[in-house]
mmCIF file of C-alpha atoms and ligand atoms in Angstrom:
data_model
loop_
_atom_site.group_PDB
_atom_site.id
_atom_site.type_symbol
_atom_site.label_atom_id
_atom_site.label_comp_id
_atom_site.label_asym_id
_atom_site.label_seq_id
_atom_site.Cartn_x
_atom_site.Cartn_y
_atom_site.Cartn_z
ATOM 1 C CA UNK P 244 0.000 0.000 0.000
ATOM 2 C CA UNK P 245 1.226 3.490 -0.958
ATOM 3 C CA UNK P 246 2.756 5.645 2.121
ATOM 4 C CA UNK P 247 0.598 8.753 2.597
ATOM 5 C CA UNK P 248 2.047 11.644 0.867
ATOM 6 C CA UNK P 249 2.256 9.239 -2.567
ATOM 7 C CA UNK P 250 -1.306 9.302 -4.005
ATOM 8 C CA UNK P 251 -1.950 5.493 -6.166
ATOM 9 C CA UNK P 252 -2.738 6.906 -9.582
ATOM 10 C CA UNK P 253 -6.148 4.690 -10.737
ATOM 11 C CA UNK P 254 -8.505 4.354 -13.736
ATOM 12 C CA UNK P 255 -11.581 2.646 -12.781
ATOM 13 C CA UNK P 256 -13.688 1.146 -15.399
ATOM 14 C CA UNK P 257 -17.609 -0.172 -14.912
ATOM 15 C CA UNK P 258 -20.704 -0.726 -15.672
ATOM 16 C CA UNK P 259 -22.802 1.397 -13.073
ATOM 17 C CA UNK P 260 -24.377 -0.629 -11.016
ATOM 18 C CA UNK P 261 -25.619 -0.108 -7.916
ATOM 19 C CA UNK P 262 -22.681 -1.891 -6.509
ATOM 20 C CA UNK P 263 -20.286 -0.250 -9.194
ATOM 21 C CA UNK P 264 -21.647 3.115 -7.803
ATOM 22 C CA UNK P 265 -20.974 2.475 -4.173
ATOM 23 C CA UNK P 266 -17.212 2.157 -5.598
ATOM 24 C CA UNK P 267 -16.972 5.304 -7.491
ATOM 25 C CA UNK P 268 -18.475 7.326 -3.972
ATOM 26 C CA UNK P 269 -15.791 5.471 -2.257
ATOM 27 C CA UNK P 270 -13.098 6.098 -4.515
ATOM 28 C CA UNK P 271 -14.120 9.449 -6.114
ATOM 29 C CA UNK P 272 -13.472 11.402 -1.990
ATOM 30 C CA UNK P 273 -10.687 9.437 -1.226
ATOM 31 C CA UNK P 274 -7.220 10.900 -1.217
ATOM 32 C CA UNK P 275 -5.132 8.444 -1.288
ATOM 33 C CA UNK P 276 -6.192 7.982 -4.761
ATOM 34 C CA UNK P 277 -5.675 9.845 -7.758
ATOM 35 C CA UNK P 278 -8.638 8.778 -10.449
ATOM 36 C CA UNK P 279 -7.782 9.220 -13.674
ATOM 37 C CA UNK P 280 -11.003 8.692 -15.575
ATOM 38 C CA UNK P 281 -13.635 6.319 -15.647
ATOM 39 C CA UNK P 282 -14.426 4.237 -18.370
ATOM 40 C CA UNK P 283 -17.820 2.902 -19.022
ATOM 41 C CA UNK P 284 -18.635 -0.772 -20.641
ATOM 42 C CA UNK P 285 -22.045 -2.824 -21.458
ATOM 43 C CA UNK P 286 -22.747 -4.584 -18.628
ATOM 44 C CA UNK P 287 -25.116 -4.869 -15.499
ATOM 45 C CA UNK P 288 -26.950 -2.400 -18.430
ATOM 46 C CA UNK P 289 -26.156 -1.139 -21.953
ATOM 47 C CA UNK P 290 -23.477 0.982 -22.920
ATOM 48 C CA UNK P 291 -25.779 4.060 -23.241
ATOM 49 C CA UNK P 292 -27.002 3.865 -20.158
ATOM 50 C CA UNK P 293 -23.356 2.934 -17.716
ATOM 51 C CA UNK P 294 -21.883 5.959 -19.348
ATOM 52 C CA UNK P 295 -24.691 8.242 -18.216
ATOM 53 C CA UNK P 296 -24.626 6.507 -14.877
ATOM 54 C CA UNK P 297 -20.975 7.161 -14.926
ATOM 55 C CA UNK P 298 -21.600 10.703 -15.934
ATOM 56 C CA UNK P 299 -24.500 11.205 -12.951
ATOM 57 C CA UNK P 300 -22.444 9.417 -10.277
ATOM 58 C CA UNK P 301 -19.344 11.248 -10.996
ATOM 59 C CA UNK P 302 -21.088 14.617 -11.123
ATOM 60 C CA UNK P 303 -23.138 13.746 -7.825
ATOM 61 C CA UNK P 304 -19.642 13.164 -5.744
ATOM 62 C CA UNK P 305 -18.791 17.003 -6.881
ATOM 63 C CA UNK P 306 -15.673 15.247 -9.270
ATOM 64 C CA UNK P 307 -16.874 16.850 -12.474
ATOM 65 C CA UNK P 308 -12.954 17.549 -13.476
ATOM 66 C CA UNK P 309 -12.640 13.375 -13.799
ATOM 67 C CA UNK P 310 -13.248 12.602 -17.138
ATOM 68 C CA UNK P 311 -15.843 10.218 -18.285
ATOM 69 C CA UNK P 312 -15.392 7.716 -21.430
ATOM 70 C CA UNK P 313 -17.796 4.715 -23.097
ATOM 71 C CA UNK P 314 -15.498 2.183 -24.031
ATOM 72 C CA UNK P 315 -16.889 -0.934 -25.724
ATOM 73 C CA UNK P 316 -20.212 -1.659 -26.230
ATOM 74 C CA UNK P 317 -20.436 -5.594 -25.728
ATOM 75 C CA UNK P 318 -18.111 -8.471 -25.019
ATOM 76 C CA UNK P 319 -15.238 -9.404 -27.918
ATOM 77 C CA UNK P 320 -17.163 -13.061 -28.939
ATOM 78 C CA UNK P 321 -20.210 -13.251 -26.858
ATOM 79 C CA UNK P 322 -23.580 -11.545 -26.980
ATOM 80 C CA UNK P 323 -24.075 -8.707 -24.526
ATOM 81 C CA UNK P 324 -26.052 -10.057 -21.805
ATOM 82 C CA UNK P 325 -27.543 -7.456 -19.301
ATOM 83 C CA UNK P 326 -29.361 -7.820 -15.623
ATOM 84 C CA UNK P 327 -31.806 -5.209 -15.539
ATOM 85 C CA UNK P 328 -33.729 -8.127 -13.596
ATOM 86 C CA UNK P 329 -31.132 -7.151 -10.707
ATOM 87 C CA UNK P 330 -30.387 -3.198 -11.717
ATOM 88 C CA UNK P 331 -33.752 -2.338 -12.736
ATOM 89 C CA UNK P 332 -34.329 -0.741 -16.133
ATOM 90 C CA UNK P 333 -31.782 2.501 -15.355
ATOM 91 C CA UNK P 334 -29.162 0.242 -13.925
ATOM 92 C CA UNK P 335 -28.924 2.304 -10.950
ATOM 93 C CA UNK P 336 -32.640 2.642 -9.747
ATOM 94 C CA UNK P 337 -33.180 4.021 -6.757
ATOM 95 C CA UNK P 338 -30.899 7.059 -7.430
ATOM 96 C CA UNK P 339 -33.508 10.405 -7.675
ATOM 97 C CA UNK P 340 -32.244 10.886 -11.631
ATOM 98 C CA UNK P 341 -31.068 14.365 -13.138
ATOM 99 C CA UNK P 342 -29.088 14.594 -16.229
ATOM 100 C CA UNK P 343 -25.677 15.039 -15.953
ATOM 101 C CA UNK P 344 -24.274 18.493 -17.334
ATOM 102 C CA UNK P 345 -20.564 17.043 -17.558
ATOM 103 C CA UNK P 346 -19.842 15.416 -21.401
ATOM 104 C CA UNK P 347 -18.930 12.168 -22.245
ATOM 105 C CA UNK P 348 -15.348 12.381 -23.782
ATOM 106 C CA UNK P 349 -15.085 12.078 -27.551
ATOM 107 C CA UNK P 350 -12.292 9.990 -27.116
ATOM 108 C CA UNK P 351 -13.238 5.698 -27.174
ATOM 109 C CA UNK P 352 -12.130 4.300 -23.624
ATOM 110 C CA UNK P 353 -10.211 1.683 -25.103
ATOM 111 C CA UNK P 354 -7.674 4.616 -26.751
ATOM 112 C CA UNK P 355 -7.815 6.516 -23.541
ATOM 113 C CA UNK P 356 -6.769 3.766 -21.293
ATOM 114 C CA UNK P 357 -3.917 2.900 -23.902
ATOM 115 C CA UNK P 358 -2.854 6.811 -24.462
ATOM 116 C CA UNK P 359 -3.199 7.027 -20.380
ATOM 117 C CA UNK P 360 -0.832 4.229 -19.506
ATOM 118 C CA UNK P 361 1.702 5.207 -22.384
ATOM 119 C CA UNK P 362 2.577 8.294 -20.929
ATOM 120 C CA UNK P 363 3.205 6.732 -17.578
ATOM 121 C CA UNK P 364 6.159 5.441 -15.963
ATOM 122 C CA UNK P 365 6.410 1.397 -15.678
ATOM 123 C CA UNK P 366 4.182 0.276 -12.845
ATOM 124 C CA UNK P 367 2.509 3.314 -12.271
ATOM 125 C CA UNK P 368 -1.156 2.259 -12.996
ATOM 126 C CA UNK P 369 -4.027 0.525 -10.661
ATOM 127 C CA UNK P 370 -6.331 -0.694 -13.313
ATOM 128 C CA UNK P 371 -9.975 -1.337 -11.180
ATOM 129 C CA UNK P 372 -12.178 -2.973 -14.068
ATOM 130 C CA UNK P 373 -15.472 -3.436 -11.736
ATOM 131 C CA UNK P 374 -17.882 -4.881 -14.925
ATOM 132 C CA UNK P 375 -16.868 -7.264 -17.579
ATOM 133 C CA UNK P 376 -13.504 -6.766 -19.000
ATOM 134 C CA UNK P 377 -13.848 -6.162 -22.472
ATOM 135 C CA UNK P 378 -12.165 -2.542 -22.256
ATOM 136 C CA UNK P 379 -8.808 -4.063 -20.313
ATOM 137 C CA UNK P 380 -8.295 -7.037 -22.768
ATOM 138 C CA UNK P 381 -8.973 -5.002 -25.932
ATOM 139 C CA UNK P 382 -6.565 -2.223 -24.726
ATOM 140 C CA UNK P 383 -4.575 -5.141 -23.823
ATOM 141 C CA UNK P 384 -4.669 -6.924 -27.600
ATOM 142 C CA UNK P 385 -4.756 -3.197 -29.235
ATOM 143 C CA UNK P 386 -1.480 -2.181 -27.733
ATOM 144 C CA UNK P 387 0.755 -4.841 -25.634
ATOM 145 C CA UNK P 388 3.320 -1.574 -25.274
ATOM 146 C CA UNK P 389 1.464 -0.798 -22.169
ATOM 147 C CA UNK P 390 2.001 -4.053 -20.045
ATOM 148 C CA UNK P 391 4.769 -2.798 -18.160
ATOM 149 C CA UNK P 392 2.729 0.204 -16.970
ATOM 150 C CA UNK P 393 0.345 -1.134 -15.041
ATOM 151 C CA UNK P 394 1.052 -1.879 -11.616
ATOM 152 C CA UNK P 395 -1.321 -4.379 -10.653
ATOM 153 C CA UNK P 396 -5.385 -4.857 -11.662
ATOM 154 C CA UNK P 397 -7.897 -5.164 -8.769
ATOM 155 C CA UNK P 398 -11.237 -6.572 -10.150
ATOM 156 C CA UNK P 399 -14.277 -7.903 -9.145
ATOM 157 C CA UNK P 400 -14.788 -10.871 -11.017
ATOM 158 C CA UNK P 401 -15.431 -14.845 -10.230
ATOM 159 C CA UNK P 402 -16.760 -17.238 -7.570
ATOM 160 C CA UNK P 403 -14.685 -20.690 -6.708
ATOM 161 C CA UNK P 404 -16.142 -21.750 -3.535
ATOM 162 C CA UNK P 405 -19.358 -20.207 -3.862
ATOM 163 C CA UNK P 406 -21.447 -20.875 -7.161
ATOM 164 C CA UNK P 407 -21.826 -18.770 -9.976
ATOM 165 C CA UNK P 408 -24.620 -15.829 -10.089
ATOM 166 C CA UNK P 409 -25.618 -16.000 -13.502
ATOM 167 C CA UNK P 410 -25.339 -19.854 -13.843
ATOM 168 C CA UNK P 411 -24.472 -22.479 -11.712
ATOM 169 C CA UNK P 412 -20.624 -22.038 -12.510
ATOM 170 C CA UNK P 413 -20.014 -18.492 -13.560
ATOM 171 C CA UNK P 414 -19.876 -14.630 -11.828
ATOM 172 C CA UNK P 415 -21.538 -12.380 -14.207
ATOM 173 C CA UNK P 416 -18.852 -10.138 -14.994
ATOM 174 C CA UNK P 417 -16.761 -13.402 -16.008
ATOM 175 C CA UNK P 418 -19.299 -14.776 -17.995
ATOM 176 C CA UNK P 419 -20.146 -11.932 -19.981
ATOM 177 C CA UNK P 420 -17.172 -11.532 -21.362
ATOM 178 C CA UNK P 421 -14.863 -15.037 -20.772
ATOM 179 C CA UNK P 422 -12.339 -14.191 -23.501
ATOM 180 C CA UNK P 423 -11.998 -11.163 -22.062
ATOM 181 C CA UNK P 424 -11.339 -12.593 -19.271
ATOM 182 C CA UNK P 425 -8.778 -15.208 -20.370
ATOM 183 C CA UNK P 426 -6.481 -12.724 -21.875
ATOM 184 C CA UNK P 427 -6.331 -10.385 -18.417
ATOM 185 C CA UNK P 428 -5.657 -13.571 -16.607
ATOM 186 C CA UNK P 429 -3.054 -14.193 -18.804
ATOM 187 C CA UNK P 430 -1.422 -11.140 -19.027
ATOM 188 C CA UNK P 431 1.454 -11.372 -17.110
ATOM 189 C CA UNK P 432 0.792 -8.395 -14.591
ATOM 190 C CA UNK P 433 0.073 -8.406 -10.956
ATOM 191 C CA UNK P 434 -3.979 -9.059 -10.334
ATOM 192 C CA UNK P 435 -6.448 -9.288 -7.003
ATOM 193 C CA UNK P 436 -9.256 -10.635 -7.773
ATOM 194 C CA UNK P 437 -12.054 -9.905 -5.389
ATOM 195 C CA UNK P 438 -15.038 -12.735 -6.210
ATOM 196 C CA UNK P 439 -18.628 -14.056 -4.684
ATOM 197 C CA UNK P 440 -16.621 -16.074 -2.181
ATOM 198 C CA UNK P 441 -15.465 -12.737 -0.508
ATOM 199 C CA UNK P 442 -18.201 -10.638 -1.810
ATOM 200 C CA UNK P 443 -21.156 -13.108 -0.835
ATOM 201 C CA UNK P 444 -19.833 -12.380 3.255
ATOM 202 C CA UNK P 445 -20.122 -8.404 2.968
ATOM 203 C CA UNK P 446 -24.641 -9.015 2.282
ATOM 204 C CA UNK P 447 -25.950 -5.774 3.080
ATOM 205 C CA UNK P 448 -28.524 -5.096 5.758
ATOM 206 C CA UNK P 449 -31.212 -2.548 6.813
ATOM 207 C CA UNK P 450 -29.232 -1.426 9.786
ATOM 208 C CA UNK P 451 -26.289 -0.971 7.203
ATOM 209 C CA UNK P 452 -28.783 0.884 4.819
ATOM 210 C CA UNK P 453 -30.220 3.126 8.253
ATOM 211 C CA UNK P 454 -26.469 4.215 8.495
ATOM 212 C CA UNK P 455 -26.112 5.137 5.336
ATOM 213 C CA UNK P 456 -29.410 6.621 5.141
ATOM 214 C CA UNK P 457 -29.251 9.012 8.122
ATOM 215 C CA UNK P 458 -25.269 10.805 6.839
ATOM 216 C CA UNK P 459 -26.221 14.202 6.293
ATOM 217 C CA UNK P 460 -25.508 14.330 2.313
ATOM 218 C CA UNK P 461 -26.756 13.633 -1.394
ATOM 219 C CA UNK P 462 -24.199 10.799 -1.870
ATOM 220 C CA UNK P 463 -25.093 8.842 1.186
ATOM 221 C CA UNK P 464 -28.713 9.842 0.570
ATOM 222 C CA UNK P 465 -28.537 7.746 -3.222
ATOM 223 C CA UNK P 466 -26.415 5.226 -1.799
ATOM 224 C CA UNK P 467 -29.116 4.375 0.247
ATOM 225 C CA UNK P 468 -31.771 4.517 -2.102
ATOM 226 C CA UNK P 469 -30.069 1.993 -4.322
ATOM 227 C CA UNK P 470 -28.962 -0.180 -1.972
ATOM 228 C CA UNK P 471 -32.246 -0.163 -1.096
ATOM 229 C CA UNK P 472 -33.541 -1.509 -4.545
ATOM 230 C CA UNK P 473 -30.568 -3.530 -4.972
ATOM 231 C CA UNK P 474 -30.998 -5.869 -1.881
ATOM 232 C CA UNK P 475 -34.676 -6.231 -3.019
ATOM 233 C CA UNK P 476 -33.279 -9.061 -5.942
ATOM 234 C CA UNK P 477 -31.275 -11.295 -3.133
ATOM 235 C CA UNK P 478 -34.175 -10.778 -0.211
ATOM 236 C CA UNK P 479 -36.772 -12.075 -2.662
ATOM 237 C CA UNK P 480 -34.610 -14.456 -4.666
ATOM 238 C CA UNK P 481 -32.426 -16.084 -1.327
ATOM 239 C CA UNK P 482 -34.121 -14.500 1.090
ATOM 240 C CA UNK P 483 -31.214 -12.686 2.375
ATOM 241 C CA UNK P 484 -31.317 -8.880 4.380
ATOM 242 C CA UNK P 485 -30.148 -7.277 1.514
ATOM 243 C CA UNK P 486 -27.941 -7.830 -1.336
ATOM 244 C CA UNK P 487 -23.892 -8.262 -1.993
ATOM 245 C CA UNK P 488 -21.653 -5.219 -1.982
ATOM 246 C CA UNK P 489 -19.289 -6.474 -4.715
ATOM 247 C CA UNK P 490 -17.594 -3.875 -6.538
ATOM 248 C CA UNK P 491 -16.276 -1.361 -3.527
ATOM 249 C CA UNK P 492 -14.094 -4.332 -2.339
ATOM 250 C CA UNK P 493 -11.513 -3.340 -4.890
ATOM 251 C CA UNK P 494 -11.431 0.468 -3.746
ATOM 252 C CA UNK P 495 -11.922 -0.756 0.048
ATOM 253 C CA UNK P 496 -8.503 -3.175 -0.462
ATOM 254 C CA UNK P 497 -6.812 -0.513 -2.097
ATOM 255 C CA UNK P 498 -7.406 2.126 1.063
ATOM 256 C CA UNK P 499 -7.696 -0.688 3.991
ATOM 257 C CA UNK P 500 -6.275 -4.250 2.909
ATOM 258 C CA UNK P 501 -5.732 -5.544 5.915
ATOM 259 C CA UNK P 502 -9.768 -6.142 5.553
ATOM 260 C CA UNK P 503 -9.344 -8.516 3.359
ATOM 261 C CA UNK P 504 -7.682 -11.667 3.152
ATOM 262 C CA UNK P 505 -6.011 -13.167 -0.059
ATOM 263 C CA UNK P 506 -4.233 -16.137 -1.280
ATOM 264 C CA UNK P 507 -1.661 -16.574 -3.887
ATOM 265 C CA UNK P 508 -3.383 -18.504 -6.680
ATOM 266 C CA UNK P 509 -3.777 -19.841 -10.330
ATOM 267 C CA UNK P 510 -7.373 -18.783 -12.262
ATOM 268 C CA UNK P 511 -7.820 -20.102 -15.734
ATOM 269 C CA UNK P 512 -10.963 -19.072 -17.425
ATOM 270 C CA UNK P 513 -13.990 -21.432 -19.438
ATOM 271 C CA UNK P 514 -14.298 -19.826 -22.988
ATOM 272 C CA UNK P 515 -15.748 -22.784 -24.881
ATOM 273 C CA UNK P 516 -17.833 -25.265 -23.192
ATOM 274 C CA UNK P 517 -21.777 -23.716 -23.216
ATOM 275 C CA UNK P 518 -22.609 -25.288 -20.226
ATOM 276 C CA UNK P 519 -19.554 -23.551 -17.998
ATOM 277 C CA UNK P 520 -18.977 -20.353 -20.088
ATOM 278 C CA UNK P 521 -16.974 -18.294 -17.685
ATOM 279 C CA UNK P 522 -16.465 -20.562 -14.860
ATOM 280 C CA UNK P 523 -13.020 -19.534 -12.714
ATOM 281 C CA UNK P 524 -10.975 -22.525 -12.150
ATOM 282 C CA UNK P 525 -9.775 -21.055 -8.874
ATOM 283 C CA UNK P 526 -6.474 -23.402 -8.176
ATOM 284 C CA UNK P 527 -7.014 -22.387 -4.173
ATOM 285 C CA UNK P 528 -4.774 -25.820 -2.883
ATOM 286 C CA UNK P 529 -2.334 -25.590 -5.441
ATOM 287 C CA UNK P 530 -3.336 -29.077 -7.614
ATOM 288 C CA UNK P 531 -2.153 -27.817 -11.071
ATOM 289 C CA UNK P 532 1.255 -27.028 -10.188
ATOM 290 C CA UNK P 533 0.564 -23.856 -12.224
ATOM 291 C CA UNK P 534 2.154 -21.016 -11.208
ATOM 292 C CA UNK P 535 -0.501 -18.569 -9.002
ATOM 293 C CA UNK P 536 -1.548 -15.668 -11.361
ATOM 294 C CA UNK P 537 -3.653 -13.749 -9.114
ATOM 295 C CA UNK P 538 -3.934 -12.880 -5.328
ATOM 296 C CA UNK P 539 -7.559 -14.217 -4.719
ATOM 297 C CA UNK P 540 -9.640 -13.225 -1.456
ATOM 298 C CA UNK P 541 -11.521 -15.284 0.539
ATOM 299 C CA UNK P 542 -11.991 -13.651 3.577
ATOM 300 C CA UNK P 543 -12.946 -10.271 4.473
ATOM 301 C CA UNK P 544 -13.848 -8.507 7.720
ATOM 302 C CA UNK P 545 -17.459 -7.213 7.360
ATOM 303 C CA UNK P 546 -17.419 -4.787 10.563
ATOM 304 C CA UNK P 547 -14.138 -2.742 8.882
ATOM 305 C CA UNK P 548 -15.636 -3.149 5.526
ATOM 306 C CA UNK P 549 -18.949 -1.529 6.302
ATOM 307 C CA UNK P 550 -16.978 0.690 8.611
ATOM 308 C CA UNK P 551 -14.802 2.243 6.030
ATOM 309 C CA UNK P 552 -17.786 2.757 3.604
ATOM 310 C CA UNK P 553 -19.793 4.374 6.050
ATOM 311 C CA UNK P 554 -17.124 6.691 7.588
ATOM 312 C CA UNK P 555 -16.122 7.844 3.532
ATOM 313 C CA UNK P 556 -19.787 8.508 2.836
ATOM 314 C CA UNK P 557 -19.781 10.713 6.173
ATOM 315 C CA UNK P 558 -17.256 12.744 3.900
ATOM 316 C CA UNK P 559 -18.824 13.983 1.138
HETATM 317 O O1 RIB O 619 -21.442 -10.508 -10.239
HETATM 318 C C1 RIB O 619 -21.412 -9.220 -9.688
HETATM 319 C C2 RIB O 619 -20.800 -8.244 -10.640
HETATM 320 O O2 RIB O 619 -21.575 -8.178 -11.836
HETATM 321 C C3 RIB O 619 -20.791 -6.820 -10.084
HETATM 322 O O3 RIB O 619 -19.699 -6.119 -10.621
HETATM 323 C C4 RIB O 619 -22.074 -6.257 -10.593
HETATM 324 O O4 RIB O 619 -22.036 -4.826 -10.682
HETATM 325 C C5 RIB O 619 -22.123 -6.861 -11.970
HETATM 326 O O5 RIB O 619 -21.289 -6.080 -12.820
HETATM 327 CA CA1 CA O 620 -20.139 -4.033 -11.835
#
């Protein structure tokens, strides 16, 4: 973790999300991070819509000088395949909406990530993709020149323990967009890979939500509202309090990782068989004598977690 006068330069790209907004708020009033831009993909929603959530989030957490971008608008094989059965129709219902006066960039997401990272030293950039990772792996395949500048990638992404969310064996971002998916894994550079194994323990609740709900500003105000709608999916569907805050684990490990614990470990990805598409082959004991690619968490401690989110909404 960076010492506190060094700020961890990051680009963040999603696809806004209830949970994907939670982790702009927490990263957009932090300071030990310096956001670069956020880049928007099709997702939890189209592409249309996660860049104007982008736009609207961004502008609501008073950061109109970070610059928004829509990257690509589906996976690189696949069919887009959207949860507006989770997200509702906006893909961040329960938000009061206005439209954003700050523009969506001319430039494609894809360049800017590529033009961002080649005029940066070597290991200088926290990539935190958040949706499926079409935009990393096609920057990635577009222009290989910028491997050496990233410093690590912290994504939410996969489920080894716990089943998939979208089938039986996949995580929705990861089976979106597998091949995606295959060539990050395989890229070389240092990844954390925060999945539902971690991100099923940090369930929101509606004491959680009353916390939220009660801060005295706009941010914590929305983030309440749409964690509101977004535990309605897991209370009806598993019965659960509320729902799984996936996405702010990235921006949570990168201010506080001592929340979170991770293992050393090799992740290959399903890109062919129809019945597994996007399953992570999570190596946890070490049975393929491959050589760990990722740092994977498995355990995180919900009363810091929650704690850190609440006390950063407090902020704004
Ligand atoms: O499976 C959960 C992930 O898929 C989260 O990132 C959520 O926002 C969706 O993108
Ligand atoms: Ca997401």
């Amino acid at each position: 973790m960076s010492n506190s006068t060094h700020r961890l330069s990051v680009i963040i790209d999603c696809d806004p999300g209830q949970d994907d907004a939670l982790m702009l708020f927490l990263a957009l009033n932090a300071p030990e991070l310096d956001v670069l831009g956020v880049v928007a993909c099709g997702g939890n929603v189209p592409l249309a819509r996660t860049e104007l959530n982008c736009r609207i989030l961004v502008e609501m957490a008073g950061r109109t000088d970070v610059p928004v971008y829509a990257g690509c608008v589906g996976p690189m094989v696949e069919q887009l395949f959207t949860a507006e059965y989770l997200h509702g129709e906006t893909g961040i219902d329960g938000i009061d909406f206005f439209e954003p006066s700050i523009p969506k960039q001319d430039m494609h997401g894809v360049d800017f990530i590529i033009e961002t990272l080649r005029k940066a030293e070597d290991d200088e950039i926290t990539l935190v993709p958040t949706g499926p990772l079409t935009n990393i792996a096609m920057a990635l395949r577009k222009a290989p020149d910028i491997l050496p500048k990233i410093k690590q990638i912290v994504l939410m992404g996969g489920a080894s323990f716990e089943a998939g969310n979208v089938t039986p064996s996949a995580e929705f971002n990861i089976y979106v967009d597998p091949h995606a998916a295959d060539i990050v894994m395989r890229c070389g550079r240092p990844i954390v890979m925060f999945g539902l194994d971690v991100t099923h323990q940090l369930m929101t609740n509606p004491c959680i939500v009353e916390n939220i709900s009660v801060l005295d500003n706009k941010v914590a105000h929305a983030s309440a509202g749409m964690l509101d709608f977004f535990g309605q999916y897991d209370a009806a569907k598993y019965s659960a309090e509320g729902g799984p805050l996936h996405d702010p684990c990235t921006i949570a490990w990168l201010l506080e990782p001592e929340i979170f614990e991770l293992k050393p470990c090799h992740v290959a990805i399903e890109t062919t068989s129809e019945l597994t598409r996007g399953h992570t082959a999570v190596d946890f004991w070490g049975v393929t004598g491959n050589e760990p690619n990722a740092l994977w968490a498995h355990e995180a401690n919900r009363d810091r977690f929650f704690g850190l989110l609440t006390e950063r909404l407090a902020l704004y």
